[in-house]
Coordinates of C-alpha atoms and ligand atoms in Angstrom, one line a residue:
M1 CA 0.0 0.0 0.0
K2 CA 1.2 3.5 -0.8
I3 CA 0.1 6.3 1.5
F4 CA 0.1 10.0 0.7
L5 CA 0.2 11.8 4.1
L6 CA -0.3 15.6 4.1
G7 CA 0.6 17.2 7.4
A8 CA 3.0 14.4 8.0
G9 CA 5.3 16.6 10.1
G10 CA 2.6 17.3 12.6
F11 CA 1.9 15.6 15.9
I12 CA -0.4 12.8 14.7
G13 CA 1.3 12.6 11.3
S14 CA 4.8 12.1 12.6
H15 CA 3.8 9.5 15.1
L16 CA 1.9 7.6 12.4
V17 CA 4.9 7.7 10.0
Q18 CA 6.9 6.0 12.7
K19 CA 4.4 3.3 13.4
V20 CA 3.7 2.6 9.7
L21 CA 7.5 2.3 8.9
E22 CA 8.1 0.1 12.0
S23 CA 5.2 -2.3 11.7
T24 CA 4.2 -2.6 8.0
D25 CA 5.7 -2.8 4.5
Y26 CA 3.7 0.2 3.3
E27 CA 5.3 3.1 1.5
I28 CA 4.7 6.7 2.6
S29 CA 4.9 9.9 0.6
A30 CA 5.0 12.7 3.2
F31 CA 4.1 16.3 2.6
D32 CA 4.4 19.2 5.1
I33 CA 5.5 22.8 5.3
N34 CA 7.7 21.9 8.3
T35 CA 9.6 18.6 7.9
T36 CA 11.8 18.9 11.0
R37 CA 10.2 15.9 12.7
L38 CA 10.5 13.8 9.6
E39 CA 14.3 14.1 9.2
K40 CA 14.9 10.9 11.2
F41 CA 13.0 8.8 8.6
T42 CA 14.9 10.0 5.5
G43 CA 17.1 7.0 5.3
N44 CA 14.2 4.6 5.0
K45 CA 13.6 3.4 1.4
R46 CA 9.9 3.3 1.9
F47 CA 9.7 6.9 2.9
T48 CA 9.8 10.0 0.7
C49 CA 9.3 13.6 1.9
F50 CA 8.4 16.9 0.2
K51 CA 8.6 20.2 2.0
G52 CA 5.9 22.5 0.6
D53 CA 2.8 24.7 1.2
I54 CA -0.6 23.0 0.7
F55 CA -1.9 26.4 -0.6
R56 CA 0.7 26.5 -3.4
E57 CA 1.8 23.0 -4.3
T58 CA -1.4 21.9 -6.1
D59 CA 0.3 20.1 -9.0
Y60 CA 2.6 18.1 -6.7
I61 CA -0.3 17.1 -4.5
R62 CA -2.3 16.0 -7.6
E63 CA 0.5 13.9 -8.8
Q64 CA 0.9 12.2 -5.5
I65 CA -2.8 11.5 -5.1
A66 CA -2.9 10.0 -8.6
S67 CA -0.1 7.6 -7.8
C68 CA -1.0 6.5 -4.2
D69 CA -3.6 4.1 -2.8
V70 CA -4.8 6.0 0.2
V71 CA -4.8 9.7 1.1
L72 CA -4.5 11.1 4.7
P73 CA -5.2 14.8 4.6
F74 CA -3.9 15.7 8.1
A75 CA -2.7 19.2 7.4
G76 CA -4.6 21.7 9.6
V77 CA -4.7 24.1 12.5
A78 CA -5.7 22.3 15.7
M79 CA -5.0 24.7 18.6
P80 CA -7.9 26.7 20.1
A81 CA -5.8 29.8 20.5
Y82 CA -5.4 30.0 16.7
Y83 CA -9.1 29.5 16.0
L84 CA -9.5 32.8 17.9
S85 CA -6.6 34.8 16.6
K86 CA -6.6 33.4 13.0
P87 CA -10.2 32.3 12.2
L88 CA -9.9 32.8 8.5
W89 CA -6.7 30.9 8.2
T90 CA -8.3 28.1 10.2
F91 CA -11.2 28.0 7.7
E92 CA -8.9 28.3 4.6
L93 CA -6.6 25.6 5.7
D94 CA -8.9 23.2 7.6
F95 CA -11.8 23.5 5.2
E96 CA -10.8 25.0 1.8
Q97 CA -7.5 23.3 1.3
N98 CA -8.7 20.0 2.5
L99 CA -11.8 20.2 0.3
K100 CA -9.4 20.6 -2.6
V101 CA -7.6 17.4 -1.6
V102 CA -10.9 15.5 -1.1
R103 CA -12.0 16.5 -4.6
M104 CA -8.8 15.2 -6.0
C105 CA -9.4 11.9 -4.2
L106 CA -12.8 11.7 -5.8
K107 CA -11.4 12.5 -9.3
Y108 CA -8.6 9.9 -9.0
K109 CA -10.9 7.4 -7.1
K110 CA -8.6 7.2 -4.1
R111 CA -9.6 6.2 -0.6
V112 CA -9.5 9.0 1.9
V113 CA -9.1 8.8 5.7
F114 CA -10.0 12.2 7.1
P115 CA -9.4 13.6 10.6
S116 CA -12.6 15.0 11.9
T117 CA -12.4 16.1 15.5
S118 CA -14.1 15.7 18.9
E119 CA -14.7 19.4 18.7
V120 CA -17.6 18.8 16.2
Y121 CA -19.7 17.7 19.2
G122 CA -19.2 21.2 20.5
L123 CA -21.6 22.0 23.3
A124 CA -23.6 18.8 23.0
N125 CA -24.9 18.1 26.5
E126 CA -24.6 14.3 26.3
N127 CA -23.1 11.9 28.8
I128 CA -21.5 9.9 26.1
L129 CA -20.9 11.0 22.5
L130 CA -22.1 8.7 19.7
E131 CA -20.8 9.2 16.2
D132 CA -24.1 8.5 14.4
E133 CA -26.5 9.9 16.9
S134 CA -25.2 12.8 19.0
P135 CA -26.2 16.3 17.9
L136 CA -23.4 18.6 16.9
V137 CA -24.0 21.9 18.7
T138 CA -22.0 25.1 18.4
G139 CA -22.3 28.6 19.9
P140 CA -23.1 32.0 18.3
V141 CA -21.1 33.2 15.3
G142 CA -19.2 35.8 17.5
K143 CA -17.7 32.8 19.4
M144 CA -14.9 32.2 17.0
R145 CA -13.8 29.0 18.8
W146 CA -16.4 27.1 16.7
I147 CA -15.0 28.0 13.3
Y148 CA -12.7 25.0 13.5
S149 CA -15.5 22.7 14.6
C150 CA -17.8 24.0 11.8
S151 CA -15.0 23.7 9.2
K152 CA -14.4 20.1 10.2
Q153 CA -18.1 19.3 10.5
M154 CA -18.8 20.7 7.0
L155 CA -16.1 18.5 5.5
D156 CA -17.5 15.5 7.4
R157 CA -20.8 16.2 5.7
V158 CA -19.3 16.8 2.2
I159 CA -17.1 13.7 2.4
T160 CA -20.2 11.6 3.4
A161 CA -22.2 13.1 0.6
Y162 CA -19.4 12.4 -1.9
G163 CA -19.5 8.8 -0.6
Q164 CA -23.3 8.5 -1.1
E165 CA -23.6 10.3 -4.4
N166 CA -20.3 9.6 -6.1
G167 CA -18.9 6.4 -4.4
L168 CA -16.0 8.1 -2.7
Q169 CA -14.3 5.5 -0.5
Y170 CA -13.7 7.2 2.9
T171 CA -13.4 6.9 6.7
L172 CA -13.7 9.8 9.2
F173 CA -12.1 9.6 12.6
R174 CA -12.5 11.9 15.6
P175 CA -9.5 12.1 17.9
F176 CA -10.3 13.0 21.5
N177 CA -7.5 14.9 23.1
W178 CA -4.6 12.8 21.9
I179 CA -1.5 13.6 23.9
G180 CA 2.2 12.6 23.8
P181 CA 5.6 13.9 22.9
G182 CA 5.6 16.7 20.3
L183 CA 2.0 17.8 20.7
D184 CA 2.9 21.5 20.7
T185 CA 6.1 23.4 20.7
M186 CA 7.5 25.2 23.8
E187 CA 7.4 28.4 21.7
D188 CA 3.6 28.0 21.4
A189 CA 3.5 27.5 25.2
R190 CA 5.6 30.6 25.7
Q191 CA 3.0 32.6 23.8
H192 CA 0.1 31.0 25.7
R193 CA -1.1 29.2 22.6
A194 CA -0.3 25.5 23.4
R195 CA -2.9 22.9 24.4
S196 CA -3.3 22.2 28.1
I197 CA -0.7 19.5 28.7
T198 CA 2.1 21.3 26.9
Q199 CA 1.0 24.6 28.4
F200 CA 1.0 23.2 31.9
I201 CA 4.5 21.6 31.6
Y202 CA 5.9 24.9 30.3
D203 CA 4.1 26.9 33.0
I204 CA 5.5 24.7 35.8
L205 CA 9.0 25.1 34.4
H206 CA 9.0 28.7 33.5
R207 CA 6.2 30.6 35.2
G208 CA 5.6 28.9 38.6
E209 CA 1.9 29.2 38.0
I210 CA -0.7 27.2 36.1
K211 CA -3.8 29.2 35.0
L212 CA -6.9 27.1 35.1
V213 CA -9.5 28.6 32.8
G214 CA -12.8 29.0 34.6
G215 CA -11.4 27.0 37.5
G216 CA -10.5 23.9 35.5
N217 CA -13.7 21.9 36.1
Q218 CA -14.1 21.2 32.4
R219 CA -13.5 17.5 31.5
R220 CA -11.7 15.8 28.6
S221 CA -11.0 12.2 27.7
F222 CA -7.2 12.1 27.2
T223 CA -5.8 9.5 24.8
W224 CA -2.2 8.4 24.5
I225 CA -0.9 9.0 21.0
G226 CA 0.3 5.4 20.7
D227 CA -3.2 4.1 21.4
G228 CA -4.6 6.6 18.8
T229 CA -2.2 5.6 16.1
D230 CA -3.0 1.9 16.8
A231 CA -6.6 2.7 15.9
L232 CA -5.4 4.4 12.7
M233 CA -3.5 1.3 11.7
L234 CA -6.7 -0.8 12.0
I235 CA -8.5 1.8 9.9
L236 CA -5.7 1.7 7.3
K237 CA -5.7 -2.1 7.2
N238 CA -9.5 -1.9 6.7
Y239 CA -10.2 -5.6 7.2
K240 CA -13.2 -6.7 5.1
G241 CA -13.9 -3.0 4.4
Q242 CA -15.2 -2.6 7.9
A243 CA -13.9 1.0 8.1
D244 CA -15.5 2.1 4.8
S245 CA -18.2 4.9 5.0
Q246 CA -17.8 5.0 8.8
I247 CA -17.1 7.7 11.4
F248 CA -15.1 6.5 14.4
N249 CA -14.5 8.3 17.8
I250 CA -11.0 7.5 18.9
G251 CA -10.6 8.4 22.5
N252 CA -10.2 6.9 25.9
P253 CA -13.3 7.2 28.0
S254 CA -11.5 5.7 31.0
N255 CA -9.2 8.8 31.0
N256 CA -12.0 11.3 31.5
Y257 CA -10.5 13.9 33.9
S258 CA -11.1 17.5 34.7
I259 CA -8.4 20.0 33.6
R260 CA -7.6 20.7 37.3
E261 CA -7.0 16.9 37.8
L262 CA -4.8 16.9 34.7
A263 CA -2.7 19.7 36.2
E264 CA -2.4 17.9 39.5
I265 CA -1.3 14.7 37.8
I266 CA 1.3 16.6 35.8
I267 CA 2.7 18.2 39.0
D268 CA 2.7 14.9 40.8
E269 CA 4.5 13.1 38.0
M270 CA 7.1 15.9 37.6
K271 CA 8.1 15.5 41.2
S272 CA 9.7 12.2 40.3
F273 CA 12.0 13.8 37.8
P274 CA 15.1 15.2 39.6
N275 CA 15.4 18.2 37.2
F276 CA 11.7 19.1 37.5
R277 CA 11.0 18.3 41.2
E278 CA 11.8 21.7 42.7
K279 CA 9.7 23.6 40.3
A280 CA 6.8 21.1 40.5
E281 CA 6.8 21.5 44.3
R282 CA 6.6 25.3 44.1
V283 CA 4.0 25.8 41.3
K284 CA 0.7 27.5 42.2
L285 CA -2.7 26.7 40.6
T286 CA -4.7 29.9 40.0
T287 CA -8.1 30.6 38.3
I288 CA -8.5 32.9 35.3
S289 CA -11.7 33.8 33.4
P290 CA -12.0 32.5 29.8
E291 CA -12.2 36.2 28.6
N292 CA -8.9 37.1 30.2
Y293 CA -7.0 34.0 29.2
Y294 CA -8.2 33.7 25.6
S295 CA -10.7 36.5 24.6
D296 CA -14.4 37.3 24.4
S297 CA -14.8 35.0 21.4
Y298 CA -13.8 31.9 23.4
D299 CA -16.4 29.3 24.4
D300 CA -15.9 25.9 25.9
T301 CA -17.1 22.4 26.2
M302 CA -17.7 21.3 29.8
N303 CA -17.3 17.5 29.1
R304 CA -16.3 15.3 26.3
R305 CA -16.6 11.5 26.6
P306 CA -16.6 9.3 23.5
S307 CA -18.5 6.1 22.9
I308 CA -15.9 3.8 21.4
D309 CA -18.1 0.8 20.7
K310 CA -17.6 1.2 16.9
I311 CA -13.8 1.4 16.8
K312 CA -13.7 -1.5 19.4
R313 CA -15.4 -3.7 16.8
L314 CA -12.3 -3.2 14.6
G315 CA -10.3 -4.7 17.5
W316 CA -9.1 -1.6 19.3
N317 CA -8.9 -1.1 23.0
P318 CA -7.0 1.8 24.5
S319 CA -4.9 0.7 27.4
T320 CA -2.7 3.7 28.5
T321 CA -3.7 5.5 31.6
L322 CA -3.5 9.3 31.8
R323 CA -0.8 9.0 34.4
D324 CA 1.3 6.8 32.2
A325 CA 0.7 9.1 29.2
V326 CA 1.9 12.1 31.2
R327 CA 4.9 10.2 32.5
M328 CA 6.0 9.1 28.9
T329 CA 5.5 12.7 27.6
L330 CA 7.6 14.1 30.5
E331 CA 10.3 11.5 29.7
A332 CA 10.5 12.8 26.2
Y333 CA 10.8 16.4 27.3
H334 CA 13.4 15.4 29.9
E335 CA 15.6 13.9 27.2
Ligands
LIG401 C1 -8.7 20.6 21.5 C2 -8.3 21.2 20.2 O1 -9.3 22.0 19.7 C3 -7.9 20.3 19.2 O2 -6.6 19.9 19.5 C4 -8.7 19.0 19.0 O3 -9.5 19.0 17.9 C5 -9.5 18.7 20.2 O4 -9.7 19.6 21.3 C6 -9.0 17.4 20.8 O5 -7.8 17.3 21.1 O6 -9.8 16.4 20.9 P1 -9.4 21.4 23.9 O7 -9.9 20.1 24.4 O8 -10.2 22.6 24.4 O9 -9.4 21.5 22.3 O10 -7.9 21.5 24.2 P2 -6.9 22.2 25.2 O11 -6.4 23.4 24.5 O12 -5.9 21.2 25.7 O13 -7.8 22.8 26.4 C7 -8.4 21.9 27.3 C8 -9.0 22.7 28.4 O14 -7.9 23.3 29.2 C9 -9.9 23.9 28.0 O15 -11.0 23.9 28.7 C10 -9.0 25.1 28.2 O16 -9.8 26.3 28.5 C11 -8.2 24.7 29.4 N1 -6.9 25.4 29.6 C12 -6.0 25.5 28.6 C13 -6.6 25.9 30.9 O17 -7.3 25.8 31.8 N2 -5.4 26.6 31.0 C14 -4.5 26.7 30.0 O18 -3.4 27.3 30.2 C15 -4.8 26.1 28.8

């Protein structure tokens, strides 16, 4: 199988490249504007890499789609701080550029595995989120946080319609707070733009204070990147076509914790690293309002817990606890 992976240098992309090269005989053609994380794979004969901008390299992208078996359009903005500060860029990249890629998949009759997001469920007030039943609820237009959710949701709908009307072979998957080494950069954290786990590690080391937005009672289901990419491997293998025309939540409902609990676990785990201990013992947890931390156009989900019955039927069962995931992430930073 030959995979064309756009956004291969990102968090999910780079972890998936590693797993594919280690555990299969598949070939990967990687594309990204930033290929730093892909340099370590360049000696592998089954790996090729092209550094380029998805907005400009349309001919190259077309050639690659024409000559591969499956397309993974993983290029996108995925940090809430950017949805607020760069909403149009979020729409243009996450929706418009990916629509361009999806249309090429249709034209060349290629299978597409598209990353939707847990954010599509938005403010849905459900105890457990079901792919084919739960409503997708967002806030008012002025709450820019939802432009990412809407962009992804619209593509979910377009891809599904292309499947129904034109026979596009597709799978949609929804990651629920995948975490692990390389999620965000420390530069993002320095500018208060990183996602919670990276932000908290940085804040412990450099600020002595973790700011819990709204007090940190909001809950997420944290998923170890290795468990997440295991699920993607099952989707790629697509035994008996079980993943075709399906949407899968990929998250760990056993790791449903509040953001305050996440901060406490990170602090606790950092105390067992000699270089981090002193700072972890001194850090303070404070509360900040969403308006002051992000802006007036921020809005938030109070809980997000996936049903994973569908992906379990493919043979997946996430096994990594939040504490283990935090420890493994810290080990990577420590190195
Ligand atoms: C994430 C991102 O939108 C995407 O990465 C992705 O599509 C999706 O959700 C996912 O990973 O499933 P969110 O869950 O809000 O959004 O991710 P974080 O930025 O990690 O924030 C989690 C919570 O921590 C939010 O309630 C936020 O307000 C809070 N937070 C964040 C703080 O309390 N303090 C901080 O310094 C940073």
